[in-house]
Amino acid sequence: MDDDRVWAFEESLWTADAEHYRESIDDECVMVVPAPPFVMTGAQAVEAVANTPRWSKVAFSDQQIMRPQEGLIVIGYTVDAEKDGGEKYEAHCTSTYRRLEHEVWKVVQHQQTPPLKMGG
């Protein structure tokens, strides 16, 4: 998967409908997010997303792509996301994809860490 396709795929995980998300997340996926239940499996993450409004706009920065072996892609980035109605979200994220067959990739790991808020 070339770099442009990687970023388009990752963006779709933030913005596309629940069915696309279900098709893209591996059953063996592990996710860590900054809200309860914090650590989820693929099925739990799909269920959580099915009941959550999707983000309407996302922008990535600090983008990194690594390919440690054939059929495995690891990415890191910062996301700025916004929902219709003005809710905003920022996090530092990682995702790992594995290739199941030609042109078929699934997410096997995803993590989100919001930026630290420094007290003043």
Short mmCIF file of N, CA and C in Angstrom, two decimals:
data_model
loop_
_atom_site.label_atom_id
_atom_site.label_comp_id
_atom_site.label_asym_id
_atom_site.label_seq_id
_atom_site.Cartn_x
_atom_site.Cartn_y
_atom_site.Cartn_z
N MET A 1 0.86 -1.17 0.00
CA MET A 1 0.00 0.00 0.00
C MET A 1 0.91 1.23 0.00
N ASP A 2 0.72 2.12 -0.95
CA ASP A 2 1.58 3.31 -1.01
C ASP A 2 1.15 4.33 0.05
N ASP A 3 2.00 5.32 0.28
CA ASP A 3 1.78 6.27 1.37
C ASP A 3 0.44 7.00 1.26
N ASP A 4 0.09 7.47 0.05
CA ASP A 4 -1.18 8.19 -0.10
C ASP A 4 -2.36 7.30 0.28
N ARG A 5 -2.30 6.05 -0.10
CA ARG A 5 -3.39 5.13 0.23
C ARG A 5 -3.44 4.85 1.73
N VAL A 6 -2.27 4.77 2.37
CA VAL A 6 -2.24 4.57 3.82
C VAL A 6 -2.99 5.71 4.51
N TRP A 7 -2.68 6.95 4.15
CA TRP A 7 -3.31 8.09 4.82
C TRP A 7 -4.79 8.21 4.47
N ALA A 8 -5.18 7.87 3.26
CA ALA A 8 -6.60 7.87 2.90
C ALA A 8 -7.35 6.80 3.70
N PHE A 9 -6.73 5.64 3.86
CA PHE A 9 -7.34 4.56 4.64
C PHE A 9 -7.49 4.99 6.10
N GLU A 10 -6.45 5.56 6.67
CA GLU A 10 -6.51 5.99 8.07
C GLU A 10 -7.58 7.07 8.25
N GLU A 11 -7.65 8.02 7.33
CA GLU A 11 -8.68 9.05 7.42
C GLU A 11 -10.08 8.43 7.37
N SER A 12 -10.26 7.43 6.54
CA SER A 12 -11.58 6.78 6.43
C SER A 12 -11.99 6.12 7.74
N LEU A 13 -11.03 5.70 8.54
CA LEU A 13 -11.36 5.08 9.83
C LEU A 13 -11.93 6.11 10.80
N TRP A 14 -11.61 7.37 10.61
CA TRP A 14 -12.14 8.45 11.45
C TRP A 14 -13.48 8.96 10.92
N THR A 15 -13.69 8.92 9.59
CA THR A 15 -14.83 9.62 9.01
C THR A 15 -15.90 8.72 8.39
N ALA A 16 -15.57 7.52 7.98
CA ALA A 16 -16.53 6.68 7.25
C ALA A 16 -17.56 6.06 8.20
N ASP A 17 -18.54 5.42 7.62
CA ASP A 17 -19.61 4.84 8.42
C ASP A 17 -19.16 3.59 9.17
N ALA A 18 -20.03 3.14 10.05
CA ALA A 18 -19.70 2.00 10.92
C ALA A 18 -19.43 0.73 10.12
N GLU A 19 -20.10 0.54 9.00
CA GLU A 19 -19.89 -0.67 8.20
C GLU A 19 -18.47 -0.70 7.64
N HIS A 20 -17.99 0.43 7.14
CA HIS A 20 -16.60 0.50 6.65
C HIS A 20 -15.63 0.19 7.79
N TYR A 21 -15.90 0.77 8.94
CA TYR A 21 -15.05 0.53 10.11
C TYR A 21 -15.02 -0.96 10.45
N ARG A 22 -16.19 -1.59 10.46
CA ARG A 22 -16.31 -3.03 10.76
C ARG A 22 -15.47 -3.86 9.78
N GLU A 23 -15.48 -3.48 8.51
CA GLU A 23 -14.73 -4.21 7.48
C GLU A 23 -13.23 -3.99 7.61
N SER A 24 -12.82 -2.90 8.26
CA SER A 24 -11.40 -2.52 8.30
C SER A 24 -10.66 -2.95 9.56
N ILE A 25 -11.39 -3.30 10.62
CA ILE A 25 -10.78 -3.63 11.90
C ILE A 25 -10.72 -5.15 12.06
N ASP A 26 -9.54 -5.67 12.31
CA ASP A 26 -9.36 -7.10 12.49
C ASP A 26 -9.97 -7.55 13.82
N ASP A 27 -10.54 -8.73 13.85
CA ASP A 27 -11.10 -9.28 15.10
C ASP A 27 -10.03 -9.36 16.20
N GLU A 28 -8.78 -9.52 15.81
CA GLU A 28 -7.68 -9.66 16.77
C GLU A 28 -7.02 -8.32 17.11
N CYS A 29 -7.64 -7.23 16.71
CA CYS A 29 -7.10 -5.90 16.97
C CYS A 29 -7.15 -5.56 18.46
N VAL A 30 -6.17 -4.78 18.91
CA VAL A 30 -6.17 -4.20 20.25
C VAL A 30 -6.13 -2.69 20.09
N MET A 31 -7.03 -2.00 20.79
CA MET A 31 -7.06 -0.53 20.75
C MET A 31 -6.95 0.01 22.16
N VAL A 32 -6.26 1.15 22.28
CA VAL A 32 -6.17 1.88 23.53
C VAL A 32 -6.59 3.31 23.24
N VAL A 33 -7.65 3.76 23.92
CA VAL A 33 -8.19 5.10 23.73
C VAL A 33 -8.29 5.80 25.09
N PRO A 34 -8.39 7.12 25.09
CA PRO A 34 -8.37 7.86 26.35
C PRO A 34 -9.73 8.00 27.03
N ALA A 35 -10.60 7.03 26.84
CA ALA A 35 -11.91 7.05 27.50
C ALA A 35 -12.30 5.61 27.83
N PRO A 36 -13.11 5.41 28.86
CA PRO A 36 -13.51 4.04 29.22
C PRO A 36 -14.15 3.33 28.03
N PRO A 37 -13.83 2.07 27.86
CA PRO A 37 -13.11 1.17 28.75
C PRO A 37 -11.59 1.19 28.54
N PHE A 38 -11.05 2.14 27.82
CA PHE A 38 -9.62 2.37 27.58
C PHE A 38 -8.97 1.31 26.70
N VAL A 39 -9.03 0.04 27.07
CA VAL A 39 -8.41 -1.04 26.28
C VAL A 39 -9.53 -1.90 25.72
N MET A 40 -9.53 -2.05 24.38
CA MET A 40 -10.61 -2.78 23.71
C MET A 40 -10.05 -3.75 22.68
N THR A 41 -10.83 -4.77 22.40
CA THR A 41 -10.54 -5.67 21.29
C THR A 41 -11.20 -5.10 20.04
N GLY A 42 -10.93 -5.73 18.91
CA GLY A 42 -11.53 -5.29 17.66
C GLY A 42 -13.04 -5.24 17.71
N ALA A 43 -13.69 -6.30 18.20
CA ALA A 43 -15.15 -6.35 18.25
C ALA A 43 -15.71 -5.26 19.17
N GLN A 44 -15.06 -5.02 20.29
CA GLN A 44 -15.52 -3.98 21.20
C GLN A 44 -15.39 -2.60 20.56
N ALA A 45 -14.30 -2.37 19.83
CA ALA A 45 -14.10 -1.08 19.17
C ALA A 45 -15.14 -0.86 18.08
N VAL A 46 -15.42 -1.89 17.31
CA VAL A 46 -16.44 -1.79 16.26
C VAL A 46 -17.79 -1.44 16.88
N GLU A 47 -18.14 -2.09 17.97
CA GLU A 47 -19.40 -1.82 18.65
C GLU A 47 -19.45 -0.38 19.16
N ALA A 48 -18.35 0.09 19.73
CA ALA A 48 -18.30 1.47 20.24
C ALA A 48 -18.48 2.48 19.11
N VAL A 49 -17.83 2.24 17.98
CA VAL A 49 -17.92 3.17 16.85
C VAL A 49 -19.31 3.15 16.23
N ALA A 50 -19.95 1.99 16.23
CA ALA A 50 -21.29 1.87 15.63
C ALA A 50 -22.29 2.80 16.31
N ASN A 51 -22.04 3.13 17.57
CA ASN A 51 -22.97 3.96 18.34
C ASN A 51 -22.46 5.38 18.57
N THR A 52 -21.46 5.81 17.80
CA THR A 52 -20.83 7.11 18.01
C THR A 52 -20.87 7.91 16.71
N PRO A 53 -21.26 9.20 16.77
CA PRO A 53 -21.19 10.02 15.55
C PRO A 53 -19.75 10.09 15.04
N ARG A 54 -19.59 10.00 13.73
CA ARG A 54 -18.26 10.02 13.12
C ARG A 54 -17.73 11.44 13.06
N TRP A 55 -16.44 11.58 12.90
CA TRP A 55 -15.80 12.87 12.74
C TRP A 55 -16.07 13.38 11.33
N SER A 56 -16.34 14.65 11.20
CA SER A 56 -16.65 15.21 9.88
C SER A 56 -15.40 15.74 9.18
N LYS A 57 -14.39 16.16 9.96
CA LYS A 57 -13.13 16.65 9.39
C LYS A 57 -11.97 16.12 10.21
N VAL A 58 -10.92 15.67 9.53
CA VAL A 58 -9.69 15.29 10.22
C VAL A 58 -8.49 15.83 9.44
N ALA A 59 -7.46 16.20 10.18
CA ALA A 59 -6.20 16.63 9.57
C ALA A 59 -5.08 15.94 10.32
N PHE A 60 -4.13 15.39 9.57
CA PHE A 60 -2.99 14.69 10.16
C PHE A 60 -1.74 15.54 10.05
N SER A 61 -0.88 15.46 11.07
CA SER A 61 0.44 16.09 11.04
C SER A 61 1.43 15.13 11.70
N ASP A 62 2.70 15.47 11.68
CA ASP A 62 3.76 14.64 12.27
C ASP A 62 3.69 13.20 11.76
N GLN A 63 3.35 13.03 10.49
CA GLN A 63 3.10 11.71 9.92
C GLN A 63 4.38 10.90 9.71
N GLN A 64 4.32 9.66 10.16
CA GLN A 64 5.43 8.71 9.99
C GLN A 64 4.86 7.38 9.50
N ILE A 65 5.55 6.76 8.54
CA ILE A 65 5.16 5.42 8.07
C ILE A 65 6.39 4.54 8.12
N MET A 66 6.23 3.37 8.73
CA MET A 66 7.31 2.37 8.77
C MET A 66 6.78 1.06 8.21
N ARG A 67 7.65 0.33 7.57
CA ARG A 67 7.31 -0.98 7.00
C ARG A 67 8.35 -1.99 7.49
N PRO A 68 8.16 -2.49 8.73
CA PRO A 68 9.18 -3.35 9.32
C PRO A 68 9.34 -4.70 8.64
N GLN A 69 8.32 -5.14 7.92
CA GLN A 69 8.44 -6.38 7.16
C GLN A 69 7.33 -6.40 6.12
N GLU A 70 7.46 -7.28 5.17
CA GLU A 70 6.44 -7.43 4.13
C GLU A 70 5.08 -7.70 4.77
N GLY A 71 4.06 -6.96 4.35
CA GLY A 71 2.71 -7.19 4.84
C GLY A 71 2.40 -6.55 6.17
N LEU A 72 3.26 -5.63 6.64
CA LEU A 72 3.04 -4.97 7.92
C LEU A 72 3.39 -3.49 7.77
N ILE A 73 2.46 -2.61 8.15
CA ILE A 73 2.67 -1.17 8.09
C ILE A 73 2.34 -0.59 9.45
N VAL A 74 3.24 0.25 9.97
CA VAL A 74 3.05 0.92 11.26
C VAL A 74 3.11 2.41 10.99
N ILE A 75 2.08 3.14 11.48
CA ILE A 75 2.06 4.58 11.28
C ILE A 75 1.92 5.31 12.61
N GLY A 76 2.43 6.51 12.64
CA GLY A 76 2.26 7.41 13.78
C GLY A 76 1.92 8.78 13.25
N TYR A 77 1.10 9.52 14.00
CA TYR A 77 0.67 10.84 13.53
C TYR A 77 -0.04 11.57 14.66
N THR A 78 -0.25 12.86 14.44
CA THR A 78 -1.11 13.66 15.30
C THR A 78 -2.36 13.96 14.50
N VAL A 79 -3.53 13.82 15.14
CA VAL A 79 -4.79 14.10 14.47
C VAL A 79 -5.48 15.29 15.14
N ASP A 80 -6.02 16.16 14.31
CA ASP A 80 -6.95 17.20 14.74
C ASP A 80 -8.27 16.87 14.06
N ALA A 81 -9.27 16.54 14.87
CA ALA A 81 -10.56 16.10 14.34
C ALA A 81 -11.67 17.02 14.82
N GLU A 82 -12.74 17.08 14.02
CA GLU A 82 -13.88 17.91 14.38
C GLU A 82 -15.16 17.22 13.93
N LYS A 83 -16.18 17.31 14.78
CA LYS A 83 -17.51 16.79 14.44
C LYS A 83 -18.41 17.94 14.05
N ASP A 84 -19.43 17.63 13.26
CA ASP A 84 -20.46 18.64 12.99
C ASP A 84 -21.00 19.10 14.34
N GLY A 85 -21.15 20.38 14.50
CA GLY A 85 -21.58 20.91 15.79
C GLY A 85 -20.42 21.50 16.57
N GLY A 86 -19.18 21.31 16.07
CA GLY A 86 -18.05 21.99 16.67
C GLY A 86 -17.19 21.24 17.66
N GLU A 87 -17.56 20.00 18.07
CA GLU A 87 -16.72 19.24 18.99
C GLU A 87 -15.36 18.98 18.34
N LYS A 88 -14.27 19.25 19.09
CA LYS A 88 -12.92 19.08 18.56
C LYS A 88 -12.15 18.08 19.40
N TYR A 89 -11.15 17.45 18.77
CA TYR A 89 -10.36 16.43 19.43
C TYR A 89 -8.96 16.43 18.83
N GLU A 90 -7.96 16.30 19.68
CA GLU A 90 -6.57 16.19 19.24
C GLU A 90 -5.94 15.01 19.96
N ALA A 91 -5.13 14.23 19.23
CA ALA A 91 -4.43 13.10 19.85
C ALA A 91 -3.22 12.72 19.02
N HIS A 92 -2.27 12.09 19.69
CA HIS A 92 -1.12 11.47 19.03
C HIS A 92 -1.49 9.99 18.91
N CYS A 93 -1.36 9.45 17.71
CA CYS A 93 -1.90 8.12 17.42
C CYS A 93 -0.88 7.21 16.75
N THR A 94 -1.10 5.93 16.93
CA THR A 94 -0.41 4.91 16.14
C THR A 94 -1.44 3.92 15.64
N SER A 95 -1.18 3.35 14.49
CA SER A 95 -1.98 2.26 13.94
C SER A 95 -1.04 1.28 13.28
N THR A 96 -1.41 0.02 13.32
CA THR A 96 -0.66 -1.03 12.64
C THR A 96 -1.62 -1.80 11.76
N TYR A 97 -1.22 -1.99 10.50
CA TYR A 97 -2.03 -2.75 9.54
C TYR A 97 -1.27 -4.01 9.16
N ARG A 98 -2.03 -5.06 8.92
CA ARG A 98 -1.43 -6.26 8.33
C ARG A 98 -2.19 -6.63 7.07
N ARG A 99 -1.45 -7.12 6.11
CA ARG A 99 -2.06 -7.52 4.85
C ARG A 99 -2.55 -8.96 4.97
N LEU A 100 -3.82 -9.15 4.64
CA LEU A 100 -4.41 -10.50 4.67
C LEU A 100 -4.27 -11.19 3.33
N GLU A 101 -4.41 -10.42 2.27
CA GLU A 101 -4.22 -10.91 0.91
C GLU A 101 -4.01 -9.69 0.03
N HIS A 102 -3.79 -9.88 -1.25
CA HIS A 102 -3.51 -8.76 -2.14
C HIS A 102 -4.57 -7.68 -2.01
N GLU A 103 -4.14 -6.45 -1.67
CA GLU A 103 -5.01 -5.28 -1.53
C GLU A 103 -6.02 -5.36 -0.38
N VAL A 104 -5.88 -6.32 0.51
CA VAL A 104 -6.77 -6.43 1.67
C VAL A 104 -5.95 -6.23 2.93
N TRP A 105 -6.18 -5.10 3.60
CA TRP A 105 -5.46 -4.73 4.81
C TRP A 105 -6.44 -4.56 5.95
N LYS A 106 -6.03 -4.92 7.16
CA LYS A 106 -6.87 -4.74 8.35
C LYS A 106 -6.03 -4.10 9.45
N VAL A 107 -6.70 -3.31 10.29
CA VAL A 107 -6.05 -2.70 11.44
C VAL A 107 -5.94 -3.76 12.54
N VAL A 108 -4.72 -3.95 13.07
CA VAL A 108 -4.51 -4.90 14.17
C VAL A 108 -4.11 -4.20 15.47
N GLN A 109 -3.85 -2.89 15.38
CA GLN A 109 -3.50 -2.11 16.58
C GLN A 109 -3.80 -0.65 16.31
N HIS A 110 -4.37 0.04 17.32
CA HIS A 110 -4.57 1.48 17.24
C HIS A 110 -4.51 2.04 18.65
N GLN A 111 -3.89 3.20 18.79
CA GLN A 111 -3.71 3.85 20.09
C GLN A 111 -3.87 5.34 19.92
N GLN A 112 -4.48 6.00 20.92
CA GLN A 112 -4.64 7.45 20.91
C GLN A 112 -4.20 8.02 22.26
N THR A 113 -3.35 9.04 22.21
CA THR A 113 -2.92 9.73 23.42
C THR A 113 -3.17 11.22 23.25
N PRO A 114 -4.11 11.80 23.98
CA PRO A 114 -4.30 13.25 23.90
C PRO A 114 -3.05 13.97 24.42
N PRO A 115 -2.81 15.19 23.94
CA PRO A 115 -1.65 15.94 24.42
C PRO A 115 -1.78 16.24 25.92
N LEU A 116 -0.66 16.29 26.58
CA LEU A 116 -0.65 16.65 28.00
C LEU A 116 -1.01 18.11 28.15
N LYS A 117 -1.85 18.41 29.09
CA LYS A 117 -2.19 19.80 29.39
C LYS A 117 -1.32 20.24 30.55
N MET A 118 -0.47 21.19 30.29
CA MET A 118 0.46 21.67 31.31
C MET A 118 -0.25 22.68 32.20
N GLY A 119 -0.18 22.48 33.49
CA GLY A 119 -0.81 23.41 34.45
C GLY A 119 -0.05 24.73 34.50
N GLY A 120 -0.76 25.79 34.90
CA GLY A 120 -0.09 27.08 34.89
C GLY A 120 -0.17 27.77 36.14
#
